[in-house]
XYZ file of C-alpha atoms in Angstrom:
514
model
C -7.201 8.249 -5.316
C -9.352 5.137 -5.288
C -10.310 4.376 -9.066
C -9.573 5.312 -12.413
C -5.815 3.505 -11.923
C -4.421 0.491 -14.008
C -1.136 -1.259 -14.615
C 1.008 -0.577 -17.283
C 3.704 -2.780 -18.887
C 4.233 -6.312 -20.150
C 4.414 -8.405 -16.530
C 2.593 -5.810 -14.998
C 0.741 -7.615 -11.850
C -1.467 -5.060 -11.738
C -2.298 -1.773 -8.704
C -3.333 -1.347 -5.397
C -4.955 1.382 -3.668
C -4.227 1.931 -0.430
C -4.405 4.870 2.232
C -1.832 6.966 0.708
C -2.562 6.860 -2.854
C -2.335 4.015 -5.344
C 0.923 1.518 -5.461
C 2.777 -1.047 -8.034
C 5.285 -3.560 -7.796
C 8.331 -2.402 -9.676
C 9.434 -5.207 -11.056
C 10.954 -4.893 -14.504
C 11.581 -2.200 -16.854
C 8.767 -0.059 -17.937
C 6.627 -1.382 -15.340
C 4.299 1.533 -13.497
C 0.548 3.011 -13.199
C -1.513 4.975 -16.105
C -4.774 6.805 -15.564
C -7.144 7.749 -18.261
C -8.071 11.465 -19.669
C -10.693 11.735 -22.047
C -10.966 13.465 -25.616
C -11.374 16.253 -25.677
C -8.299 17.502 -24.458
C -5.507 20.059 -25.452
C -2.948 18.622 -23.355
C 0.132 20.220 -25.319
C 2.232 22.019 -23.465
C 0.279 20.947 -19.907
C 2.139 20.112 -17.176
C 1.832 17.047 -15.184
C 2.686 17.027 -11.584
C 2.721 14.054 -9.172
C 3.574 13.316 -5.859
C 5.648 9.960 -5.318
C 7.078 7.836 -2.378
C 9.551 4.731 -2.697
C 9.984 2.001 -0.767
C 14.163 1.578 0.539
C 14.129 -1.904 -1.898
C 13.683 1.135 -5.074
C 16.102 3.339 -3.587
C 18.349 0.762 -3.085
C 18.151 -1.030 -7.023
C 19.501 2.540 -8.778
C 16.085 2.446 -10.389
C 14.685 5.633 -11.936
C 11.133 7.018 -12.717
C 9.835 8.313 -15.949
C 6.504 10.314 -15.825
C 5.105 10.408 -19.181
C 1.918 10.938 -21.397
C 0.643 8.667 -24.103
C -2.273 9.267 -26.790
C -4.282 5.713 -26.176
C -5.132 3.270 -29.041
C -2.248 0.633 -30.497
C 1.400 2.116 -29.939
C 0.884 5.777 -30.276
C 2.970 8.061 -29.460
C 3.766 10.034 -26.334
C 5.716 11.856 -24.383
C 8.928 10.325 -23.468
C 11.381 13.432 -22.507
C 10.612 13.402 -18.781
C 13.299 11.492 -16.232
C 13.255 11.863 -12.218
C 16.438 10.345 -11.168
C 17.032 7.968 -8.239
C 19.103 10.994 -6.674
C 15.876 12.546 -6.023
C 14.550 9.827 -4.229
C 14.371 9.133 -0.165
C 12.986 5.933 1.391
C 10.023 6.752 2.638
C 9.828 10.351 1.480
C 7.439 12.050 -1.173
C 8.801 13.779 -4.013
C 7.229 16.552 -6.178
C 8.105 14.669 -10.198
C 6.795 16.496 -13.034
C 6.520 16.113 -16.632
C 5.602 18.708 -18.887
C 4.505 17.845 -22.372
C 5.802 19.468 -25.124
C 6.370 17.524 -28.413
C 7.877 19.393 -31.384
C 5.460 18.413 -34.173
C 2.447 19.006 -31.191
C 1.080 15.348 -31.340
C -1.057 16.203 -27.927
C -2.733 19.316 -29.369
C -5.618 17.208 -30.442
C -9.264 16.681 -29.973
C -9.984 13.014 -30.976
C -8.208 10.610 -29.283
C -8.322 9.777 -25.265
C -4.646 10.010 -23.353
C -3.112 8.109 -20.846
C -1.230 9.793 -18.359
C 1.474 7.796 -15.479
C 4.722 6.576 -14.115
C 7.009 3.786 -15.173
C 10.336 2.242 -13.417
C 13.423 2.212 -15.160
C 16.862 0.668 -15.030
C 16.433 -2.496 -13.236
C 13.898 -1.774 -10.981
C 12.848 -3.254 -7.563
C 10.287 -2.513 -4.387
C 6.902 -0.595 -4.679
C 5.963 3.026 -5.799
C 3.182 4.649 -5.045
C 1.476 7.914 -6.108
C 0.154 10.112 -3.929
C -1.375 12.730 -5.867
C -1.394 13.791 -9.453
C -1.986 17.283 -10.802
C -2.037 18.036 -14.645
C -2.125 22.151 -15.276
C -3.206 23.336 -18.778
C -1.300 25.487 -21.058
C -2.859 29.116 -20.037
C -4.375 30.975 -22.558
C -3.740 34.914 -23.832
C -6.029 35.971 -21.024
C -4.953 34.229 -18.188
C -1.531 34.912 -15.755
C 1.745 34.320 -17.426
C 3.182 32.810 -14.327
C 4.814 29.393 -14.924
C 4.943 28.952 -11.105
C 1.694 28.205 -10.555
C -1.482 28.361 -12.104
C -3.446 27.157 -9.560
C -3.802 26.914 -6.460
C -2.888 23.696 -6.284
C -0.423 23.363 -8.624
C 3.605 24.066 -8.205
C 6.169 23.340 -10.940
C 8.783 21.459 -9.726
C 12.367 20.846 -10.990
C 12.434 17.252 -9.725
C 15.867 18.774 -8.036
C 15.889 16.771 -4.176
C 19.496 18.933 -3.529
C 21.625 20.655 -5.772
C 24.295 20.680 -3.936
C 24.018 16.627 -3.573
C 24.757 16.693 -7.519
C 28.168 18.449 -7.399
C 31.606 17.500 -6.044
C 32.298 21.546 -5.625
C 30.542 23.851 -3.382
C 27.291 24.717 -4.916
C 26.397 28.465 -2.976
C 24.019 31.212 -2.475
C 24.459 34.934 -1.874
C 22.170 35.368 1.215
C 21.328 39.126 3.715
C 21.359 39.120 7.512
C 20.715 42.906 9.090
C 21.267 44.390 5.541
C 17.912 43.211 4.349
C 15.456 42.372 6.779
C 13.084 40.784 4.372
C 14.746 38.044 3.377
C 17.369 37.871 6.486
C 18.393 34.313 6.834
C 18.506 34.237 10.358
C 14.709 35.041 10.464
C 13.197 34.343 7.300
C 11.942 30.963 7.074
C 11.269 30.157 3.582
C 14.762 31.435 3.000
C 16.387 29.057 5.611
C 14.238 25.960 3.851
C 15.473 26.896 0.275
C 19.364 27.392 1.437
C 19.496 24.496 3.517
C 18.126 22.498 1.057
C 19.924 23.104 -1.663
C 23.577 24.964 -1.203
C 26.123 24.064 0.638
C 28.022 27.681 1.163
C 27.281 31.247 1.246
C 28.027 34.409 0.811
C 26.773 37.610 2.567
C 25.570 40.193 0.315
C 26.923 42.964 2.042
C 27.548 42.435 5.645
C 31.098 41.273 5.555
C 32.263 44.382 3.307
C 34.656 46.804 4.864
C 31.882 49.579 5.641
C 30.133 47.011 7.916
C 33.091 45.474 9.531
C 35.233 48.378 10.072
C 32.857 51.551 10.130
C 35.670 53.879 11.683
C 39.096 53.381 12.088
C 40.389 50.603 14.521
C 36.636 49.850 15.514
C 36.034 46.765 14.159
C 32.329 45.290 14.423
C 31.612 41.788 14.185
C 28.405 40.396 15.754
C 26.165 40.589 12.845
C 28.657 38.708 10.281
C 29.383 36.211 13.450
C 26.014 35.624 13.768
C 25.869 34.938 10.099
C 28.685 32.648 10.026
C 27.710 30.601 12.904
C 24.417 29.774 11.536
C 25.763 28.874 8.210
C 28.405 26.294 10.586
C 25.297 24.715 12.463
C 23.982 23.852 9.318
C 27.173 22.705 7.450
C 27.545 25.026 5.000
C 30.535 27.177 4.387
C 31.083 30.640 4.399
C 33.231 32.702 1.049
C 33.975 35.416 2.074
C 33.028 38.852 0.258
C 34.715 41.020 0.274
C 37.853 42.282 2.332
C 38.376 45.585 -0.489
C 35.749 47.345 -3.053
C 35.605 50.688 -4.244
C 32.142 51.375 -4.281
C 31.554 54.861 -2.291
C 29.185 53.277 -0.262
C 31.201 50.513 0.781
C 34.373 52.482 1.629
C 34.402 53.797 4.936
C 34.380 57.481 5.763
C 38.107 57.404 7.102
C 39.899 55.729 4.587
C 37.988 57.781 1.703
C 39.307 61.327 3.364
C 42.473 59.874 4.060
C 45.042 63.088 4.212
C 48.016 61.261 5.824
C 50.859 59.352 3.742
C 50.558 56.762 1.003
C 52.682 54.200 2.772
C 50.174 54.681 6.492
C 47.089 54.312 4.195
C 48.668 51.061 2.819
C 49.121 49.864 6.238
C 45.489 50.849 7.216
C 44.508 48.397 4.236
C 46.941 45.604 6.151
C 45.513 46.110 9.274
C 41.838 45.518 7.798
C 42.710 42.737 5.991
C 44.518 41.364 8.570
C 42.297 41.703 11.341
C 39.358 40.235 9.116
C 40.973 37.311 8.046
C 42.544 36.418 11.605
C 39.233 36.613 13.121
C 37.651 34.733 10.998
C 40.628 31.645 10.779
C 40.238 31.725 14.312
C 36.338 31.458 14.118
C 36.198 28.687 11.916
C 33.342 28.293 8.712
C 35.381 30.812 6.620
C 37.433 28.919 3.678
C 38.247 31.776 0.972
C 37.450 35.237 0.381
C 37.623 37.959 -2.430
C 40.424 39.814 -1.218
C 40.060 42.371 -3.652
C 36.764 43.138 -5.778
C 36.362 45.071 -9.178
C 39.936 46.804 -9.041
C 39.896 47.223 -13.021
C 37.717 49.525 -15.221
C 35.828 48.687 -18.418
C 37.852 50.743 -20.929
C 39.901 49.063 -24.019
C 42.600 48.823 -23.487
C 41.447 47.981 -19.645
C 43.602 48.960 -16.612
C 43.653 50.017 -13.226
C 40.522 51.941 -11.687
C 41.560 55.607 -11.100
C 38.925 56.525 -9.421
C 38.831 54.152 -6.476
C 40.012 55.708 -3.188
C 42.028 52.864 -2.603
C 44.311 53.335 -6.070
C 44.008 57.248 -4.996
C 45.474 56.387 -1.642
C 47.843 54.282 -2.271
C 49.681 57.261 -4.015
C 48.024 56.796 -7.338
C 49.368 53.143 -7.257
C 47.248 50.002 -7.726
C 50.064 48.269 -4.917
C 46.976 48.115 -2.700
C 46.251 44.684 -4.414
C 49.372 43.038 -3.806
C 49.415 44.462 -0.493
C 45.982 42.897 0.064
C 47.049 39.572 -0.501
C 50.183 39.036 0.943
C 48.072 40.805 3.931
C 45.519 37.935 3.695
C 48.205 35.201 3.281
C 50.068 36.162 6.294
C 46.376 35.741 8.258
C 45.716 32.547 7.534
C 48.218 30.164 5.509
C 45.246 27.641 4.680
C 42.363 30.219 2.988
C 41.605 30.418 -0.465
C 42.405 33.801 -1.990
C 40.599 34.949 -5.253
C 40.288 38.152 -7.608
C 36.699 39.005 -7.950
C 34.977 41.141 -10.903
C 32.678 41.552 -13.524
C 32.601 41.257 -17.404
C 36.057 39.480 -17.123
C 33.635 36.828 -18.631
C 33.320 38.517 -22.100
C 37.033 37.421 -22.832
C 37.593 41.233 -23.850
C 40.297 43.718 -23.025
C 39.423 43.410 -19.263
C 39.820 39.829 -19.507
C 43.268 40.360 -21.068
C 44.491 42.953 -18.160
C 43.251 40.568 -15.348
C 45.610 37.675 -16.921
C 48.480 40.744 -17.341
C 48.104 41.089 -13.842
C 47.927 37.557 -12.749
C 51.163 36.543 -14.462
C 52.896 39.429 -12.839
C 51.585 38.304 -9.534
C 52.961 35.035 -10.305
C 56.401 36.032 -11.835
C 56.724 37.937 -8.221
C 55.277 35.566 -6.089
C 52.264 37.353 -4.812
C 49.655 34.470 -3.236
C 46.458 34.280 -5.011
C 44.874 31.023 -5.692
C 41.964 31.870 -7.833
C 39.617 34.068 -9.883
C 35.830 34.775 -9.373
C 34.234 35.583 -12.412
C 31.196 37.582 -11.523
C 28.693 36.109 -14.241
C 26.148 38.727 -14.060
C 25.211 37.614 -17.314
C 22.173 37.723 -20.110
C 20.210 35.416 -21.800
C 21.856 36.215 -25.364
C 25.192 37.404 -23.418
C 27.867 36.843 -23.415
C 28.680 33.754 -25.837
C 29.268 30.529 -24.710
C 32.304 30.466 -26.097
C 33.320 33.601 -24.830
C 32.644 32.486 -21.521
C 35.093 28.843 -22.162
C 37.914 31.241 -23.512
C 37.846 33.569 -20.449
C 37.838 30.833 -17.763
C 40.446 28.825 -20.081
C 42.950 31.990 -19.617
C 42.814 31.514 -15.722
C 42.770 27.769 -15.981
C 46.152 27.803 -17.856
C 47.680 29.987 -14.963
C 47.387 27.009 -12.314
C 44.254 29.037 -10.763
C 40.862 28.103 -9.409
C 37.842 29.204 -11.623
C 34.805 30.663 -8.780
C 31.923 31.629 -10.227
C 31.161 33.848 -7.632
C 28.101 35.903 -8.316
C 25.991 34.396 -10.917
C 22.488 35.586 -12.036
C 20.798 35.268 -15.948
C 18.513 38.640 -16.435
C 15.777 37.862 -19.285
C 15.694 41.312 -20.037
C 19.002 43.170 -21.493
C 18.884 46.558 -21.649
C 22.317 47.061 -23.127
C 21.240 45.291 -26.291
C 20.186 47.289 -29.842
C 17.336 46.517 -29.617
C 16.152 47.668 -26.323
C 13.525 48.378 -25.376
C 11.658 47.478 -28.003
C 13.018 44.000 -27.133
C 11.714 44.458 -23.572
C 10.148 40.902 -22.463
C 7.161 42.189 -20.153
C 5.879 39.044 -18.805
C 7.788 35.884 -17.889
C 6.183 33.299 -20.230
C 6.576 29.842 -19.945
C 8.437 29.829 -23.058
C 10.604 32.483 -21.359
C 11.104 30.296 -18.453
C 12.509 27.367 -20.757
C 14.795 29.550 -22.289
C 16.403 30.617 -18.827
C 16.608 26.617 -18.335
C 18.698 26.231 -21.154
C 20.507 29.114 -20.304
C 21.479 28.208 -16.764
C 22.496 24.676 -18.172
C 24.786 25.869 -20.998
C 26.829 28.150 -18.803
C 27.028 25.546 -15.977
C 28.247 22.758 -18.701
C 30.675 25.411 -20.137
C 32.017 25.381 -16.611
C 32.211 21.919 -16.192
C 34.292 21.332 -19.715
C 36.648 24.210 -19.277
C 37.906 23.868 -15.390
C 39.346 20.428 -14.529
C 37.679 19.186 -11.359
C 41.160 20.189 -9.299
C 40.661 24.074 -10.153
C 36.717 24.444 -9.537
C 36.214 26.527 -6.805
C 32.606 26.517 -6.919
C 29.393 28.409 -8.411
C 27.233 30.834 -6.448
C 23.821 32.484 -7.389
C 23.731 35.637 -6.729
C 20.186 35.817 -4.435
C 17.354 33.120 -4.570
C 14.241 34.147 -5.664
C 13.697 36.958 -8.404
C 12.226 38.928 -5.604
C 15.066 39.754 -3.890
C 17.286 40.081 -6.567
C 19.499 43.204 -7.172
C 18.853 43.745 -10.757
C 15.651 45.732 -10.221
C 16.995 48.518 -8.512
C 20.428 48.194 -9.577
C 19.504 48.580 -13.543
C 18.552 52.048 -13.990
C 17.263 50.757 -17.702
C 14.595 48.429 -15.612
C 13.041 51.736 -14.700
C 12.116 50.065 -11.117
C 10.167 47.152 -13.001
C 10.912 43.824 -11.830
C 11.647 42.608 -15.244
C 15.146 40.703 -14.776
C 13.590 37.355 -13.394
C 17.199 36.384 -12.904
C 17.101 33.103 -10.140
C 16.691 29.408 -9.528
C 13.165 30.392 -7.291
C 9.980 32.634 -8.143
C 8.378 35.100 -5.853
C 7.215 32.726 -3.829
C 10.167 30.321 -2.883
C 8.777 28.029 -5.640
C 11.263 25.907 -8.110
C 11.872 27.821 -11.831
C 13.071 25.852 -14.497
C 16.408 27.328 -14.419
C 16.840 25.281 -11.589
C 16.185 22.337 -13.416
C 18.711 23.291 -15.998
C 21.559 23.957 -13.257
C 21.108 20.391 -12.196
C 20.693 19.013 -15.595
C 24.396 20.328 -16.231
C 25.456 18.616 -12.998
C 24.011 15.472 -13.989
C 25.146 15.676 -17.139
C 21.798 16.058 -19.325
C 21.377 17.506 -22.694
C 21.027 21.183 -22.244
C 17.105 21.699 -23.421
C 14.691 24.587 -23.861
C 11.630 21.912 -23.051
């Protein structure tokens, strides 16, 4: 960039281009750099993309940067929604800000006026910023790809999200594959690596620390692909939950303990001696600090109650003393590990939701160790409620137990609804995208007001780009489309909105669909 650049702001001393771009002084409020667009333009709903680098005297005053748009001639008005925190700023670094403009009475979806388009300091800035590059990326038309990732070549949203995990005080993780899905193994896939490394600090294997993998016949226990899991997650300083030590999904159960033909009370100890073994090795391994002892041990029927048709409950005798027997198991292992409940739809507040809290008050009346509940939070975008949501986690929060959102994804599509599938969203709009934002942000705010900083065990997304996820194959509704959309990161690695709206809940933003 050599021309086009000006000052902006009263006590502006002016710009200077340099090498890298075009620089300003930051010093005051509202000081920063506009460049001109001219009429005609439809710059509604565009979005404005820039490339920035501080000096350490910015970083160091607190300050902020506001991206913005402006409609030139007196005090018009502009865009004034967009804010890239000092969090996402490194001394020295550059930073992907954008802006997108989107004004509710569409002010910028005009022909006869020129804009001005920039950057200013806020909050007591100091030191120099400079911009490297700028980008603005029209609102597609009808005929053109729906993709709010990118459409150009040269053009990327961003969230304006540095680390996500640098925004909470609770681990912020990321269900991740090793052997189990060779695609997007962690160990080998580098855009994976950048994305977890970057953002989450724990994980959770998808499947490769489930009993089938770790125990595939009884008394041989097999270990090298998890270890090699957890050791890489250690080297980079993330954690490790664990998932999960008992789940009665046919695949998942081994061949022995499904034909089981001896006694009740040796199957029971055959569950001990898995959980125990597991557990040990990993206290003794390090990286491990809690695990879903047991996963999905109640059904969805109303009143809810104990799955019958898990070969564990079968067992056991016809007895659901497997759980118990689980934990005290896992206790015994390791003193120090955090032990949680793990299922789905316990979020709905619903009769499942009611037998989970019958069973955790009997735990606790007979002292059975369990610290915590993971609440699954394979959710929609219209459900389940909000409030719904508060009430559920309130129920566990009023036992004394950690709330672990354990396995959280937001599918656009929801084929359990009435209206489906004539309500079948084909293409991921932008307006889509937004939506999602919001989305994310409510349910992570929802967590934030309801579990008191002591009792939040975390949040986990379950995947991290809608190309891995699940959902696809998992939804038999879906009919094999890729239609759920349901992560922070597109296709391509690339920052959705949604992961702007996780970190605006962090940060403690207004929860927006713009």
């Amino acid at each position: 960039m050599t021309s086009g650049w000006r000052g902006n702001g009263n006590g502006n001393t002016g710009i200077t281009y340099n090498s890298d771009g075009v620089s300003f002084n930051a010093s005051g409020d509202d000081i920063g750099a506009v460049t001109d667009i001219a009429a005609p333009i439809q710059l509604e709903d565009a979005i404005i993309t820039m490339v920035v680098n501080v000096s350490s005297e910015f970083k160091a005053s607190g300050a902020n940067l506001q991206p913005f748009a402006q409609i030139k001639g007196g005090s018009w008005a502009g865009e004034w929604n967009c804010w890239a925190g000092n969090e996402l700023f490194t001394a020295g670094t550059d930073v992907t800000i954008t802006c997108t403009v989107a004004e509710a009475d569409k002010k910028f979806d005009q022909t006869a006026s020129d804009v001005q388009i920039g950057v200013q300091a806020k909050t007591s800035p100091t030191g120099v910023v400079t911009i490297k590059s700028v980008t603005v990326t029209l609102k597609q038309s009808a005929s053109s790809s729906s993709s709010v990732a990118s459409s150009s070549a040269t053009s990327v949203y961003s969230a304006n999200v540095n680390s996500l995990r640098e925004l909470a005080t609770f681990p912020i993780g990321a269900a991740v594959s090793n052997t189990d899905s060779p695609t997007y193994n962690i160990l080998t896939n580098a855009s994976e690596k950048t994305v977890v490394e970057k953002h989450f600090d724990q994980m959770t294997a998808g499947n490769i620390m489930k009993m089938s993998y770790l125990q595939p016949t009884q008394g041989n226990f097999s270990f090298t692909n998890a270890d090699a899991f957890v050791d890489y997650a250690v080297s980079k300083n993330i954690n490790i939950h664990g998932h999960a030590l008992l789940w009665h999904s046919d695949y998942q159960v081994p061949g022995f303990m499904k034909n089981w033909s001896g006694s009740a009370a040796d199957f029971i100890t055959a569950v001990e001696t898995h959980v125990s073994t597991i557990v040990d090795h990993y206290e003794a391994k390090g990286g491990v600090v809690s695990w879903d002892v047991v996963n999905e041990a109640l059904n969805d029927n109303s009143p809810s109650n104990f799955r019958t048709d898990s070969a564990f409950y079968t067992k056991s005798g016809n007895s659901a003393v497997y759980i118990e027997k689980a934990f005290q198991a896992a206790r015994a292992a390791n003193p120090n590990v955090t032990l949680y409940y793990n299922d789905y739809n316990i979020d709905q507040n619903n009769a499942k939701t009611t037998k989970l809290v019958e069973m955790l008050t009997d735990f606790q009346a007979r002292s059975i160790p369990i610290d915590g509940v993971g609440f699954q939070m394979h959710v929609f975008m219209d459900y389940p409620s909000i409030a719904s949501i508060s009430a559920a986690m309130k129920k566990v929060v009023d036992k004394g137990l950690k709330v672990k959102i354990t396995e959280l994804d937001v599918a656009v599509n929801n084929p359990y609804s009435g209206g489906w599938p004539g309500s079948k969203i084909s293409t991921f709009t932008q307006d889509v995208a937004l939506t999602q934002k919001k989305r994310y942000c409510e349910i992570v705010k929802a967590y934030l007001d309801t579990v008191p900083a002591n009792l939040r065990g975390g949040i986990t997304v379950w995947g991290t780009t809608d190309a891995s996820t699940w959902l696809t194959t998992a939804t038999s509704q879906y009919n094999g489309e890729a239609i759920a959309w349901p992560l922070l990161f597109d296709n391509n690695y690339n920052d959705k909105p949604a992961l702007r709206g996780f970190a605006d809940a962090l940060q403690g933003n207004t929860c927006t669909n713009l």
